[in-house]
PDB file of C-alpha atoms in Angstrom:
ATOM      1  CA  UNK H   4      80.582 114.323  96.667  1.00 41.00           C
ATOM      2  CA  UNK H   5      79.402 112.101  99.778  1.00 45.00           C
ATOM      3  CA  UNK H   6      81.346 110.651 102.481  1.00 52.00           C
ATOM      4  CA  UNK H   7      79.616 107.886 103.710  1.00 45.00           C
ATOM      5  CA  UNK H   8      78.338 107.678 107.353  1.00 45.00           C
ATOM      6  CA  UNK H   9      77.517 104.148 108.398  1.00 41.00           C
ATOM      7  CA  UNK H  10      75.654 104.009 111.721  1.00 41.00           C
ATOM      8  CA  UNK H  11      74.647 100.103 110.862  1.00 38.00           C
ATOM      9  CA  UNK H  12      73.935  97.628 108.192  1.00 37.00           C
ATOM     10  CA  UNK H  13      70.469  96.988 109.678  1.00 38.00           C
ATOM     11  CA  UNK H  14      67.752  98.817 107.506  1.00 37.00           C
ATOM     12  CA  UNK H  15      64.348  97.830 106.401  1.00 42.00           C
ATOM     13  CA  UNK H  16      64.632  98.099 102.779  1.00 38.00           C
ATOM     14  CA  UNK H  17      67.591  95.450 101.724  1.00 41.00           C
ATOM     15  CA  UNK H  18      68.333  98.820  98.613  1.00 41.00           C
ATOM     16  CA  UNK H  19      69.499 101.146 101.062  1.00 39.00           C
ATOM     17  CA  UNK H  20      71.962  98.451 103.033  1.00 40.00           C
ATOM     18  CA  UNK H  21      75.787  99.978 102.326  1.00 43.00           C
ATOM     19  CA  UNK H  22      77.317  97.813  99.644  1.00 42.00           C
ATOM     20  CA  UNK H  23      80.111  97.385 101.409  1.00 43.00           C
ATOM     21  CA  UNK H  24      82.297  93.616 102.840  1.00 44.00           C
ATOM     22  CA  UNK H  25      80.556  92.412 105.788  1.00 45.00           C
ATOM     23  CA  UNK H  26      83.712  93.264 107.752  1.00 44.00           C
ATOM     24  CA  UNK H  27      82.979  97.025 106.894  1.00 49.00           C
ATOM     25  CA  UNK H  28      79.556  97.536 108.168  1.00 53.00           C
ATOM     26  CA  UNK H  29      78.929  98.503 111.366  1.00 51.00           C
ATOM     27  CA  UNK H  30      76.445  96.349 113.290  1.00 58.00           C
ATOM     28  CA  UNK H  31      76.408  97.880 117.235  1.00 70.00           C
ATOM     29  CA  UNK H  32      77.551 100.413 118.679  1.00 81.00           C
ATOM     30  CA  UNK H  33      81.434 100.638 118.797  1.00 92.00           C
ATOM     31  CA  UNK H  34      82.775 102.285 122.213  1.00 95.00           C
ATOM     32  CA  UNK H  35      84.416 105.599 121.816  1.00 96.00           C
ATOM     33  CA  UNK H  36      88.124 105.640 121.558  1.00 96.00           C
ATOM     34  CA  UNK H  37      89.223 107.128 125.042  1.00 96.00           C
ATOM     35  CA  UNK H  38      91.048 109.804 122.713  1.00 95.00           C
ATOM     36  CA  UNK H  39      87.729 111.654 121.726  1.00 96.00           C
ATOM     37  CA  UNK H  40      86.158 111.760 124.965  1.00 96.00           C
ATOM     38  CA  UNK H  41      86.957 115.501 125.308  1.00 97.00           C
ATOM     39  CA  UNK H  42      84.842 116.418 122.380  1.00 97.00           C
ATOM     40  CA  UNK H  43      82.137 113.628 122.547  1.00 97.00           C
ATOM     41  CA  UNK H  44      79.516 116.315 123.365  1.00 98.00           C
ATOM     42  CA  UNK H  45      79.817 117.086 119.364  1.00 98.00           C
ATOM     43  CA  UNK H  46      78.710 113.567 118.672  1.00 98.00           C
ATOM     44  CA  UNK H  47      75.213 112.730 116.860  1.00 97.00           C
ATOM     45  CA  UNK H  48      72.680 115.009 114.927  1.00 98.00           C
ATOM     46  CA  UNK H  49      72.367 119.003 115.279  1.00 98.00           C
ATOM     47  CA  UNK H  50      69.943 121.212 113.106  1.00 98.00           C
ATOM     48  CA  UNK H  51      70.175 124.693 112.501  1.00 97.00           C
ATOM     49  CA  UNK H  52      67.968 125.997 115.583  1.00 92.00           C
ATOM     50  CA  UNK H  53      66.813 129.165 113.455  1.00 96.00           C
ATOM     51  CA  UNK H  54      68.462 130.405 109.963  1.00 97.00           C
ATOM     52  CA  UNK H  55      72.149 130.781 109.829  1.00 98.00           C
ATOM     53  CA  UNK H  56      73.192 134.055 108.496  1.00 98.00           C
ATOM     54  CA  UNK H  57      75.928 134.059 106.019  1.00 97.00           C
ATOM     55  CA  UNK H  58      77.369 137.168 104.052  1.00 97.00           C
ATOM     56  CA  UNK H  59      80.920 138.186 102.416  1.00 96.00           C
ATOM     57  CA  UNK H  60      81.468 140.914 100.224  1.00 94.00           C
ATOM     58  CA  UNK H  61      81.795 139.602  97.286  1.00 89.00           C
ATOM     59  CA  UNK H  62      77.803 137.872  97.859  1.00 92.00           C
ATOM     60  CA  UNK H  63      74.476 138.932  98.693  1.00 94.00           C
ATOM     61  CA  UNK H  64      73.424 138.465 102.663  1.00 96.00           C
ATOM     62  CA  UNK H  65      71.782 135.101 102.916  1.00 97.00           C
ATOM     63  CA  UNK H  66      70.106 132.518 105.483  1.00 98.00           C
ATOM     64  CA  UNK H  67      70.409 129.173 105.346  1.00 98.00           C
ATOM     65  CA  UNK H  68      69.292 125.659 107.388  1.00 98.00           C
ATOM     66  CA  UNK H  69      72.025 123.334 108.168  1.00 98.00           C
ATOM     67  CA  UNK H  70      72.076 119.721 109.835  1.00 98.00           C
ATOM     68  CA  UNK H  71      75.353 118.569 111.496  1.00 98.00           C
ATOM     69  CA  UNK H  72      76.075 114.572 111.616  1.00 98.00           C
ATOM     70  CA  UNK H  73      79.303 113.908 114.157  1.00 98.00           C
ATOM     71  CA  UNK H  74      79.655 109.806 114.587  1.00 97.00           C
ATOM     72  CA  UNK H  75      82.211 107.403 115.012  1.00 97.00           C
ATOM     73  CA  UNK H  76      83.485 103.851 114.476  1.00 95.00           C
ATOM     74  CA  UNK H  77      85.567 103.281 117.754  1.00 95.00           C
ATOM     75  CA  UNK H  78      88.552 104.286 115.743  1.00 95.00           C
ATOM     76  CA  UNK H  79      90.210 107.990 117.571  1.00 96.00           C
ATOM     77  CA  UNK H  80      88.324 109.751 114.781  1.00 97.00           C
ATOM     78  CA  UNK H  81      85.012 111.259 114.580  1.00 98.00           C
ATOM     79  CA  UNK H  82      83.259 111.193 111.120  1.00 98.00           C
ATOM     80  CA  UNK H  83      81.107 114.073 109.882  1.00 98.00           C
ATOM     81  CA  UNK H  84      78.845 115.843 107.265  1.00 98.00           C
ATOM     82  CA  UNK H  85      77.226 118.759 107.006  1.00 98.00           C
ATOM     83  CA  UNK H  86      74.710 119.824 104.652  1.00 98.00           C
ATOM     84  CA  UNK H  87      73.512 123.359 104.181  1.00 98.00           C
ATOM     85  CA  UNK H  88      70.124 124.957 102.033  1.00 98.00           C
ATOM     86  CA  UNK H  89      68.822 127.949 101.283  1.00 97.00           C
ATOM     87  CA  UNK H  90      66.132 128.613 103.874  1.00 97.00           C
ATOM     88  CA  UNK H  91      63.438 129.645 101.876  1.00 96.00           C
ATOM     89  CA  UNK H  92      63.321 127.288  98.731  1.00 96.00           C
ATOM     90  CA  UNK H  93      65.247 124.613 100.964  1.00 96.00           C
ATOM     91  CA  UNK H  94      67.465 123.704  97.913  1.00 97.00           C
ATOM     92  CA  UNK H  95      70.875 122.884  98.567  1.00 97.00           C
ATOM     93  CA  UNK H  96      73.873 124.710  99.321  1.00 96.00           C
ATOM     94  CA  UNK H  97      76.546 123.527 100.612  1.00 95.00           C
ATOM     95  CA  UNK H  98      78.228 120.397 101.693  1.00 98.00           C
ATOM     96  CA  UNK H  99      81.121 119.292 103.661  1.00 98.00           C
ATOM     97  CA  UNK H 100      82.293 115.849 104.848  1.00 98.00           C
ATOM     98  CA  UNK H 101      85.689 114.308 106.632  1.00 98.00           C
ATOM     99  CA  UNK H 102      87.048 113.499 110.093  1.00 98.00           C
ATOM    100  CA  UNK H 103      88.147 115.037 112.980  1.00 98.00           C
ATOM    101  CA  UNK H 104      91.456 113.797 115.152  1.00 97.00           C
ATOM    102  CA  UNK H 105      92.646 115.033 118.443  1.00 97.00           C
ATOM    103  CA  UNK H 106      96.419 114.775 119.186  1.00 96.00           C
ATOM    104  CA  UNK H 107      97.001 112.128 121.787  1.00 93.00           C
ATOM    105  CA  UNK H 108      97.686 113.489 125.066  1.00 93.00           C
ATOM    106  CA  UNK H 109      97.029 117.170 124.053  1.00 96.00           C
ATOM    107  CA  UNK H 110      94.270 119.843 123.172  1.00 97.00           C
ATOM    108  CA  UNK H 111      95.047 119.700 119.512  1.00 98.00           C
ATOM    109  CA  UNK H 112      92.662 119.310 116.853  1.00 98.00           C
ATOM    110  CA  UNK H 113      92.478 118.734 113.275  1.00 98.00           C
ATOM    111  CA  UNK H 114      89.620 118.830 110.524  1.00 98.00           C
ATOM    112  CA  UNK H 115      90.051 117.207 107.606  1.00 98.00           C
ATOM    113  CA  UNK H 116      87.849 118.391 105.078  1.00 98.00           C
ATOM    114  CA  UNK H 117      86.192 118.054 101.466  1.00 98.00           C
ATOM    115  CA  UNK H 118      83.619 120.619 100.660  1.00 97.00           C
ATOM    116  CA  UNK H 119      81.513 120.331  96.986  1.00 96.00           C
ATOM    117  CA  UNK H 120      83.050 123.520  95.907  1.00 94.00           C
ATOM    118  CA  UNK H 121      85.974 121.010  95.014  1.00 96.00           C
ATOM    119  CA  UNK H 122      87.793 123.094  98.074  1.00 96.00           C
ATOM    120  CA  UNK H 123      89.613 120.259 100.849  1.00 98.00           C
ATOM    121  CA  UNK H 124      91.171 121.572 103.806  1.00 97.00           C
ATOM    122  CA  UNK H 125      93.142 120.881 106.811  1.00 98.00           C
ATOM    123  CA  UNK H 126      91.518 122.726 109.633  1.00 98.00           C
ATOM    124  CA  UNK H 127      93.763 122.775 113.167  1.00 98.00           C
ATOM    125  CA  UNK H 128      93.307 124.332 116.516  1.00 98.00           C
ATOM    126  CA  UNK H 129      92.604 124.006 119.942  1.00 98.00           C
ATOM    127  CA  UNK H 130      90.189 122.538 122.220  1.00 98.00           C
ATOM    128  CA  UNK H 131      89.673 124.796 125.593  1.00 98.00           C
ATOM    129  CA  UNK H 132      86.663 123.620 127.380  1.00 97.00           C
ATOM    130  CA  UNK H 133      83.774 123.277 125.193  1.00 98.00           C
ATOM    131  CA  UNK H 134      84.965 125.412 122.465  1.00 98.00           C
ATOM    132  CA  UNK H 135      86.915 124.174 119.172  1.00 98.00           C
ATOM    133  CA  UNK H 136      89.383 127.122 117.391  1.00 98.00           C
ATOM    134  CA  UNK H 137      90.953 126.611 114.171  1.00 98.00           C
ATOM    135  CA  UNK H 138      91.928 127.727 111.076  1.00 98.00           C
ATOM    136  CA  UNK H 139      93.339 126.623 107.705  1.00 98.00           C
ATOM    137  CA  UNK H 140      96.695 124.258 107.654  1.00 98.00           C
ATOM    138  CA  UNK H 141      96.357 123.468 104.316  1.00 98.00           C
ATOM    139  CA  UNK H 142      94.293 123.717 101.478  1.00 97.00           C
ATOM    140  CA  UNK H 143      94.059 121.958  98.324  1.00 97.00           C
ATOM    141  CA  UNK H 144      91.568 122.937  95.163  1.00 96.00           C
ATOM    142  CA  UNK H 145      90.430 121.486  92.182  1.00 96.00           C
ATOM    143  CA  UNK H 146      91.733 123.244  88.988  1.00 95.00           C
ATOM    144  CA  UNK H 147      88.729 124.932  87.982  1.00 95.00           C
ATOM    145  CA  UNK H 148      87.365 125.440  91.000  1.00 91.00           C
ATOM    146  CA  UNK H 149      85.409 128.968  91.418  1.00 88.00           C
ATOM    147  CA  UNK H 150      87.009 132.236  92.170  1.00 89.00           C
ATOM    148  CA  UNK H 151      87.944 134.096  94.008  1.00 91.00           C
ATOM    149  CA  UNK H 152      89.581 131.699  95.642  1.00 94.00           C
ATOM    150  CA  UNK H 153      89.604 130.623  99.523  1.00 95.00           C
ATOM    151  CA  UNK H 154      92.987 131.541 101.110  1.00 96.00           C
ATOM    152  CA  UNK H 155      91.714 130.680 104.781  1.00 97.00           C
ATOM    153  CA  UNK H 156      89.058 129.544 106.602  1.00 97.00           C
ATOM    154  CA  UNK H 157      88.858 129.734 110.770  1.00 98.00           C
ATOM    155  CA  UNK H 158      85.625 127.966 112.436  1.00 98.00           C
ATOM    156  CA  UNK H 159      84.851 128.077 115.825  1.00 98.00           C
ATOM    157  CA  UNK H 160      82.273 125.906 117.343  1.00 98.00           C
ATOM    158  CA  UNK H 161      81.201 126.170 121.003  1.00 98.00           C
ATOM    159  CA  UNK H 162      79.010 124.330 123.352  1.00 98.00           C
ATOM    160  CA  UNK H 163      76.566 127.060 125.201  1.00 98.00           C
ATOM    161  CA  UNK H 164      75.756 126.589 128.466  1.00 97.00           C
ATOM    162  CA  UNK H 165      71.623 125.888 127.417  1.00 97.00           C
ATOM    163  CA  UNK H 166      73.103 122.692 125.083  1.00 97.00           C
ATOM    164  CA  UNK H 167      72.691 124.477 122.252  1.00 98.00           C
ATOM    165  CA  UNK H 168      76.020 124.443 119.284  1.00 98.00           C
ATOM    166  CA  UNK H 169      76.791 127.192 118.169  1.00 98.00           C
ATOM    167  CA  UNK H 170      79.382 127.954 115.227  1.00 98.00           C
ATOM    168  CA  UNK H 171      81.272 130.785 113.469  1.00 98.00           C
ATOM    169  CA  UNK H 172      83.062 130.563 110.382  1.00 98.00           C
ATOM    170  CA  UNK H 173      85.551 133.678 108.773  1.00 98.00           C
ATOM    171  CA  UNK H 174      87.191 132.973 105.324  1.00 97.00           C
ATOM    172  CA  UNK H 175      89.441 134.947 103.236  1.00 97.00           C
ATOM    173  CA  UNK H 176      89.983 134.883  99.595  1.00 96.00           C
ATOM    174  CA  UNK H 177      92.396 136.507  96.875  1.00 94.00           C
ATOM    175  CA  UNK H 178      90.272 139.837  97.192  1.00 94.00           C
ATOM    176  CA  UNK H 179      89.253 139.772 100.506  1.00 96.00           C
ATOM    177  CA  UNK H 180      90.540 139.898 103.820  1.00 96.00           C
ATOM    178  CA  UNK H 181      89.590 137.323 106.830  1.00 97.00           C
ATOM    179  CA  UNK H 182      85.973 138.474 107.138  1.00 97.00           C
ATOM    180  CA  UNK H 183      82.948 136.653 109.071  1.00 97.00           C
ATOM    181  CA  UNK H 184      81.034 134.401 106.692  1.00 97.00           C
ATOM    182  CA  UNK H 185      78.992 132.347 108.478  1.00 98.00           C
ATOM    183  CA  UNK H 186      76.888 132.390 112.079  1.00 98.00           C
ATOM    184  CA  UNK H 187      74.499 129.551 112.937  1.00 98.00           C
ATOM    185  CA  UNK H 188      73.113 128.159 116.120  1.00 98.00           C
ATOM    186  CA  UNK H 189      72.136 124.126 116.234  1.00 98.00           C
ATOM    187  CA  UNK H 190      69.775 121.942 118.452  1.00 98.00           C
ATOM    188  CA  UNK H 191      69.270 118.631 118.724  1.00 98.00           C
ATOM    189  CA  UNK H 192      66.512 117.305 116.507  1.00 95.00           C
ATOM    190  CA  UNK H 193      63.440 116.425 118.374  1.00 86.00           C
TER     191      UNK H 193
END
């Protein structure tokens, strides 16, 4: 599964142009809604700065790469995907796409998330500074999706003082308790 991230219709080969109404592409750059402005520092492309390390007890320890894609359409959302791969072979992981939305007037946020494990979620929290905190709302699974299965997931992602993003991620599943799953540090691509 893909969610689509349009960041304009302009491309040189007319195959790759989204096939989408004219009135759906976007062809500048829309100004950011007011709304997001506390968490526009997540906005645009991050790569995994050095492996992510990822373990749970139910899995073997592994590392993985990651890039991070935060944009927006001028709406008070921000779109993103992430895409995660083995670090070694490079072959994909892991996916996850959806929107972010801050509650007007507050420090409330919300993820909205589908993940290619057939797993969506409804991630909320707070904003304090420059560091998100949330955790599992809701969650939603397709029937034969894997086990065991995710109960909750809490991410934190915070902006370190040298620019770098750095994010944590703790799930817990039927036979597990809340346990650190994921630690990765992102740049900016060069």
């Amino acid at each position: 599964m893909s969610c689509p991230v349009y960041h304009g219709a302009d491309t040189e080969d007319p195959g790759l142009r989204p096939r989408t109404p004219h009135s759906l592409r976007v062809t500048h750059s829309p100004e950011l809604n007011p709304g997001l402005l506390p968490i526009d520092w997540l906005l645009g492309a991050w790569e995994s700065d050095e492996p992510g390390e990822g373990s749970f007890p139910s899995i073997e320890p592994f590392r993985y790469t990651e890039t991070l894609h935060f944009s927006h359409v001028g709406q008070p959302i921000i779109i993103f995907m992430f895409n995660a791969f083995e670090a070694e072979s490079k072959m994909p992981l892991h996916q996850e796409c959806g929107f972010i939305r801050m509650q007007p007037g507050t420090n409330r946020v919300a993820f909205i998330i589908a993940q290619n494990s057939g797993l969506m979620e409804i991630e909320e929290g707070e904003l304090t500074g420059k560091q998100l905190s949330l955790k599992t709302d809701s969650l939603a699974r397709i029937s034969f999706a894997k086990t065991p299965k995710v109960k909750q997931i809490s991410r934190e992602f915070q902006l370190r003082s040298d620019g770098r993003l750095e994010q944590t991620v703790s799930m817990e599943t039927d036979n597990q308790p809340l346990k650190q799953h994921l630690h990765v540090i992102y740049r900016r691509p060069s």
